[in-house]
Each structure stands twice: as structure tokens, then as C-alpha cells.
Tab-separated table of C-alpha atoms in Angstrom:
chain	number	residue	atom	x	y	z
A	20	MET	CA	125.164	100.895	69.666
A	21	SER	CA	122.308	103.331	70.223
A	22	ARG	CA	120.302	103.154	73.408
A	23	LYS	CA	116.675	102.277	72.792
A	24	ASN	CA	113.855	104.188	74.367
A	25	PRO	CA	111.863	101.619	76.386
A	26	ILE	CA	108.594	103.324	75.561
A	27	ALA	CA	109.166	102.689	71.869
A	28	ASN	CA	108.594	98.994	72.452
A	29	PHE	CA	105.212	99.597	74.022
A	30	GLY	CA	103.413	101.713	71.455
A	31	GLN	CA	99.970	102.581	72.732
A	32	SER	CA	98.695	100.641	75.725
A	33	ARG	CA	96.276	98.077	74.365
A	34	TYR	CA	93.390	99.118	76.528
A	35	SER	CA	92.510	100.841	79.755
A	36	ILE	CA	91.170	98.634	82.501
A	37	ALA	CA	87.948	99.149	84.352
A	38	ILE	CA	89.304	100.092	87.779
A	39	VAL	CA	87.408	98.576	90.710
A	40	THR	CA	89.765	99.553	93.513
A	41	ASP	CA	90.775	102.797	95.200
A	42	ASP	CA	94.335	101.567	95.769
A	43	ALA	CA	96.765	103.296	93.398
A	44	ARG	CA	99.392	100.521	93.645
A	45	THR	CA	96.896	97.808	92.781
A	46	ASN	CA	95.591	99.825	89.852
A	47	LEU	CA	99.068	100.463	88.460
A	48	GLU	CA	100.127	96.821	88.792
A	49	LYS	CA	96.960	95.702	87.002
A	50	LEU	CA	97.589	98.188	84.188
A	51	ILE	CA	101.186	97.068	83.734
A	52	ARG	CA	100.420	93.354	83.734
A	53	GLU	CA	97.298	93.443	81.570
A	54	ASN	CA	99.097	95.526	78.952
A	55	GLY	CA	102.029	93.094	78.815
A	56	HIS	CA	104.568	95.506	80.285
A	57	ASP	CA	107.056	94.998	83.109
A	58	PHE	CA	108.083	97.029	86.132
A	59	ALA	CA	111.638	97.709	84.975
A	60	ALA	CA	110.662	99.012	81.535
A	61	ILE	CA	107.999	101.324	82.981
A	62	SER	CA	110.560	102.611	85.499
A	63	LYS	CA	113.005	103.406	82.678
A	64	MET	CA	110.239	105.103	80.704
A	65	LEU	CA	109.899	107.499	83.629
A	66	GLY	CA	113.670	108.058	83.724
A	67	LYS	CA	114.015	106.205	87.041
A	68	ASN	CA	116.167	103.289	88.105
A	69	SER	CA	114.841	99.889	87.028
A	70	ALA	CA	113.554	99.007	90.527
A	71	TYR	CA	111.522	102.206	91.022
A	72	ILE	CA	108.070	100.852	90.112
A	73	GLN	CA	108.618	97.490	91.796
A	74	GLN	CA	109.638	99.184	95.036
A	75	TYR	CA	106.635	101.514	94.832
A	76	ILE	CA	104.187	98.651	94.299
A	77	ARG	CA	105.757	95.964	96.505
A	78	ARG	CA	107.417	97.958	99.306
A	79	GLY	CA	105.433	101.167	99.374
A	80	SER	CA	108.510	103.271	98.697
A	81	PRO	CA	107.938	105.980	97.697
A	82	LYS	CA	104.626	106.330	99.532
A	83	LYS	CA	103.102	108.025	96.508
A	84	LEU	CA	104.111	108.656	92.940
A	85	ASP	CA	105.771	111.916	92.005
A	86	GLU	CA	103.194	114.228	90.393
A	87	ASP	CA	104.958	114.289	87.020
A	88	ASP	CA	105.383	110.491	87.032
A	89	ARG	CA	101.730	110.006	87.934
A	90	ARG	CA	100.570	112.328	85.154
A	91	ARG	CA	102.807	110.630	82.596
A	92	LEU	CA	101.545	107.162	83.563
A	93	ALA	CA	97.923	108.331	83.458
A	94	GLU	CA	98.417	109.783	79.982
A	95	PHE	CA	100.207	106.637	78.773
A	96	TYR	CA	97.476	104.294	79.971
A	97	GLY	CA	94.600	106.650	79.171
A	98	ILE	CA	93.129	106.822	82.667
A	99	GLU	CA	92.242	109.517	85.183
A	100	GLU	CA	95.062	110.559	87.513
A	101	ARG	CA	92.940	109.959	90.601
A	102	LEU	CA	93.203	106.218	89.885
A	103	LEU	CA	96.945	106.528	90.488
A	104	GLY	CA	96.580	108.549	93.670
A	105	ALA	CA	95.932	112.141	92.517
A	106	PRO	CA	93.915	114.272	94.956
A	107	ALA	CA	90.224	114.412	94.131
A	108	MET	CA	90.445	118.178	93.461
A	109	ARG	CA	92.483	117.442	90.339
A	110	GLU	CA	89.422	115.750	88.819
A	111	SER	CA	86.554	117.970	89.890
A	112	GLY	CA	85.583	120.979	91.937
A	113	ARG	CA	86.245	124.605	91.126
A	114	ARG	CA	89.075	123.754	88.781
A	115	GLY	CA	86.721	121.906	86.456
A	116	PRO	CA	86.846	118.357	85.095
A	117	ILE	CA	90.111	116.777	84.014
A	118	ALA	CA	89.615	114.376	81.123
A	119	PRO	CA	91.325	110.974	80.838
A	120	ASP	CA	93.932	112.609	78.579
A	121	GLY	CA	95.041	114.764	81.536
A	122	LEU	CA	93.663	117.989	80.052
A	123	LEU	CA	91.375	120.359	81.904
A	124	ARG	CA	88.285	121.318	79.926
A	125	ILE	CA	87.398	124.996	79.471
A	126	LYS	CA	83.830	125.756	78.404
A	127	GLN	CA	83.277	127.369	75.027
A	128	LEU	CA	80.475	129.851	74.427
A	129	GLN	CA	78.199	129.018	71.546
A	130	VAL	CA	78.255	132.568	70.158
A	131	GLY	CA	81.056	134.976	69.430
A	132	ALA	CA	82.106	138.279	70.891
A	133	SER	CA	81.871	140.785	68.109
A	134	ALA	CA	84.968	142.627	67.001
A	135	GLY	CA	82.817	144.367	64.420
A	136	PRO	CA	79.218	145.554	64.471
A	137	GLY	CA	78.196	143.256	67.301
A	138	SER	CA	76.179	140.143	68.000
A	139	LEU	CA	73.709	139.342	70.742
A	140	ALA	CA	75.020	137.372	73.692
A	141	ASP	CA	73.831	133.880	74.434
A	142	ASP	CA	74.969	132.202	77.630
A	143	GLU	CA	74.743	128.656	76.303
A	144	TYR	CA	77.896	126.575	76.079
A	145	ALA	CA	78.246	124.404	72.998
A	146	GLU	CA	81.474	122.496	73.684
A	147	SER	CA	84.795	122.638	75.506
A	148	MET	CA	88.514	122.626	74.738
A	149	GLY	CA	91.242	120.869	76.722
A	150	PHE	CA	94.310	122.611	78.178
A	151	SER	CA	97.191	121.458	80.362
A	152	PRO	CA	96.454	122.210	84.057
A	153	LYS	CA	100.049	123.408	84.500
A	154	TRP	CA	99.719	125.821	81.572
A	155	LEU	CA	96.417	127.139	82.907
A	156	GLY	CA	98.003	127.606	86.322
A	157	ARG	CA	100.452	130.112	84.831
A	158	LEU	CA	97.526	132.382	83.960
A	159	GLY	CA	97.133	133.109	87.668
A	160	THR	CA	93.387	132.562	87.909
A	161	ASP	CA	91.030	129.733	88.818
A	162	PRO	CA	90.257	127.771	85.618
A	163	ALA	CA	86.607	127.687	86.755
A	164	ASN	CA	86.537	131.422	85.930
A	165	LEU	CA	87.657	130.885	82.334
A	166	SER	CA	85.692	130.403	79.151
A	167	LEU	CA	86.407	130.462	75.430
A	168	ILE	CA	84.682	132.730	72.915
A	169	VAL	CA	85.178	133.044	69.152
A	170	VAL	CA	85.907	136.530	67.796
A	171	ASP	CA	83.389	137.754	65.234
A	172	GLY	CA	84.602	140.539	62.947
A	173	ASP	CA	87.803	142.434	62.173
A	174	SER	CA	87.681	145.563	64.329
A	175	MET	CA	90.504	144.242	66.548
A	176	ASP	CA	92.849	143.384	63.662
A	177	PRO	CA	95.768	142.771	63.757
A	178	THR	CA	95.662	141.796	67.451
A	179	LEU	CA	92.580	139.597	67.126
A	180	GLY	CA	91.176	138.325	63.861
A	181	ASP	CA	87.800	137.038	62.795
A	182	GLY	CA	87.447	133.427	63.975
A	183	ASP	CA	90.176	133.596	66.633
A	184	ASP	CA	89.531	131.801	69.913
A	185	ILE	CA	89.960	133.990	72.968
A	186	MET	CA	90.148	132.878	76.586
A	187	VAL	CA	88.265	135.144	78.970
A	188	ASP	CA	88.915	135.487	82.693
A	189	HIS	CA	85.511	136.296	84.184
A	190	SER	CA	86.956	137.045	87.626
A	191	ALA	CA	88.330	140.312	86.174
A	192	ALA	CA	84.756	141.625	86.126
A	193	SER	CA	84.826	141.851	89.925
A	194	ARG	CA	88.221	143.569	90.139
A	195	PRO	CA	89.219	147.171	89.394
A	196	LEU	CA	89.669	147.751	85.673
A	197	ARG	CA	93.127	148.211	84.188
A	198	ASP	CA	94.198	148.791	80.612
A	199	GLY	CA	93.743	145.715	78.455
A	200	ILE	CA	91.460	143.812	76.102
A	201	TYR	CA	88.072	142.902	77.533
A	202	VAL	CA	84.848	141.236	76.545
A	203	LEU	CA	82.055	143.614	77.471
A	204	ARG	CA	78.363	144.039	76.974
A	205	MET	CA	76.863	147.321	75.810
A	206	ASP	CA	73.204	147.678	74.816
A	207	ASP	CA	72.765	143.895	74.908
A	208	VAL	CA	75.646	143.435	72.476
A	209	LEU	CA	78.694	141.328	73.338
A	210	LEU	CA	81.928	143.013	72.184
A	211	VAL	CA	85.660	142.499	72.457
A	212	LYS	CA	87.519	145.814	72.686
A	213	ARG	CA	90.583	147.460	74.153
A	214	ILE	CA	89.845	149.532	77.256
A	215	ALA	CA	92.016	152.392	78.480
A	216	MET	CA	91.411	154.113	81.800
A	217	GLY	CA	91.366	157.904	81.825
A	218	PRO	CA	92.499	160.098	84.762
A	219	SER	CA	88.889	161.145	85.382
A	220	GLY	CA	87.746	157.538	85.771
A	221	LYS	CA	86.078	157.549	82.362
A	222	LEU	CA	86.898	154.833	79.841
A	223	THR	CA	88.135	154.940	76.288
A	224	ILE	CA	86.934	151.937	74.302
A	225	ARG	CA	89.153	151.335	71.312
A	226	SER	CA	89.307	149.133	68.246
A	227	ASP	CA	92.825	148.144	67.149
A	228	ASN	CA	91.714	148.385	63.527
A	229	PRO	CA	91.933	152.125	62.657
A	230	GLN	CA	89.006	151.776	60.264
A	231	TYR	CA	86.670	151.516	63.255
A	232	PRO	CA	85.813	154.427	65.574
A	233	ASP	CA	86.810	154.710	69.225
A	234	TRP	CA	84.475	155.739	72.039
A	235	GLU	CA	85.852	158.397	74.338
A	236	ASP	CA	84.839	159.370	77.882
A	237	VAL	CA	82.542	156.416	78.439
A	238	SER	CA	81.062	156.080	81.907
A	239	ALA	CA	82.196	152.860	83.577
A	240	GLU	CA	78.655	152.354	84.875
A	241	SER	CA	77.351	152.039	81.319
A	242	VAL	CA	79.664	149.123	80.518
A	243	ASN	CA	79.034	145.584	81.714
A	244	ILE	CA	82.424	143.880	81.895
A	245	ILE	CA	82.206	140.169	81.084
A	246	GLY	CA	85.903	139.421	81.530
A	247	ARG	CA	89.456	140.141	80.492
A	248	VAL	CA	91.063	138.420	77.491
A	249	VAL	CA	94.092	136.456	78.730
A	250	TRP	CA	94.937	134.273	75.709
A	251	THR	CA	94.182	133.921	72.038
A	252	GLY	CA	94.640	131.140	69.522
A	253	ARG	CA	94.258	131.264	65.769
A	254	ARG	CA	94.523	129.094	62.682
A	255	LEU	CA	97.360	130.036	60.328
């Protein structure tokens, strides 16, 4: 006889409650009861012994939910993690807002960074895209320093294609340059190019597409670095 997954019996939680308390245990109990669930089944969903949730709510043991358990419960019930005891910094502050789905929103620039002839920069943000906070943490930078820009043009093919989303770390603009792909501004034009450092301190600005010219011996002072490209996503 196959063992059933307790979560399969739940489906989606019927609704998320309007929380009126700051007590994580009270909030969780209200969620469980008003969605017709029980302590034992929720415990098994988390891979814990059947008394785990009851002991947490009734006896205060553990004192707080494990971070992974808290995130999973918040995602299941469609609420913010802070309502289950997450530190306030997980919801706001320099890291940026975490949505009810547990994803951290990264701002998306309205215009693209040209990988071709170039397009004028516009600092307005049109929308945002959600990413896992854990995944963003592996990038090694504060998510508040990140933004998304759409590539415009084919000069960085095959590395970056027209319409690709790129994630830009703006904190790189305040650090010493190293070889890599950057978003930069030259003559009021926003570009995405590969930068190589020369022994003299001059830059070589390259396009990965050999049909486009490179710029040799460029003075670093003439280039306004917007940020370093740390991730790209594309539609297949």
C-alpha cells in the first residue's frame, strides 16, 4: 500500500486570513483551523513527527519555527513570513520587499541596455520580477543593489541575445573593475558590453558578436559604469 502525501489532501488553502495579531502561534493555529486542516497533517507535510505543530502551538516548543518550515507554511497559506515569526528585515529594508509568495522583488528598468547601436537610458522602473531570497543570496550582493534590464540588439550574441533579461549588480560601479560583462553609459547611451582591463589601466570594450567592432585603449574616466551583469534569463 503506497504512503499518501498528506499535502495532497489539502490542495490549495481555501483562503488566507486577515491577521490581527502579532503572535505567530495564534496566527498559525487560526490558519490551520479556518482552512479545515489539523495539526498532525501539517506536521507530516513538513516532514516532522505528528506532534510537532501541536507542541509548537500549545507548549511553545520549539520556541520558533525552523526557517525552512516557516517559509513552506507561508507559501502554502499565501501569507507573509513575518506573520509566522520571520524577522522584519525579511519583509522590508535594504533587501527589498518580499511578496506573499515568498519571493523577493527585483526592480525592472523600463528601457533596455543596447547590445547594438544603443538606446538612451531612462531611470524609470516599469515592473518587478520575483526571485527566491536564498537564490539571490548566492549572488553575494545585497538584493537592494540589483535591477533587471532587457537586452536590446545582437552585438553580444551568443552570450546575450536580443530580449534577454539581465540582472545587474549596481554595487560593482563603486568597486575596482575586473574583466566581465557590464552595463555602462557612454555619450548618454546605455550599453551592455564585455570589458577587459589592460596592463596600462586602459579598457578594451568588446562585443561578443564578431560583426561588431571593439574599442581599444579606452580611458576608464570616459566610461560610466552602471553595474556588472551577474545573471541572464532568456526565452527558448
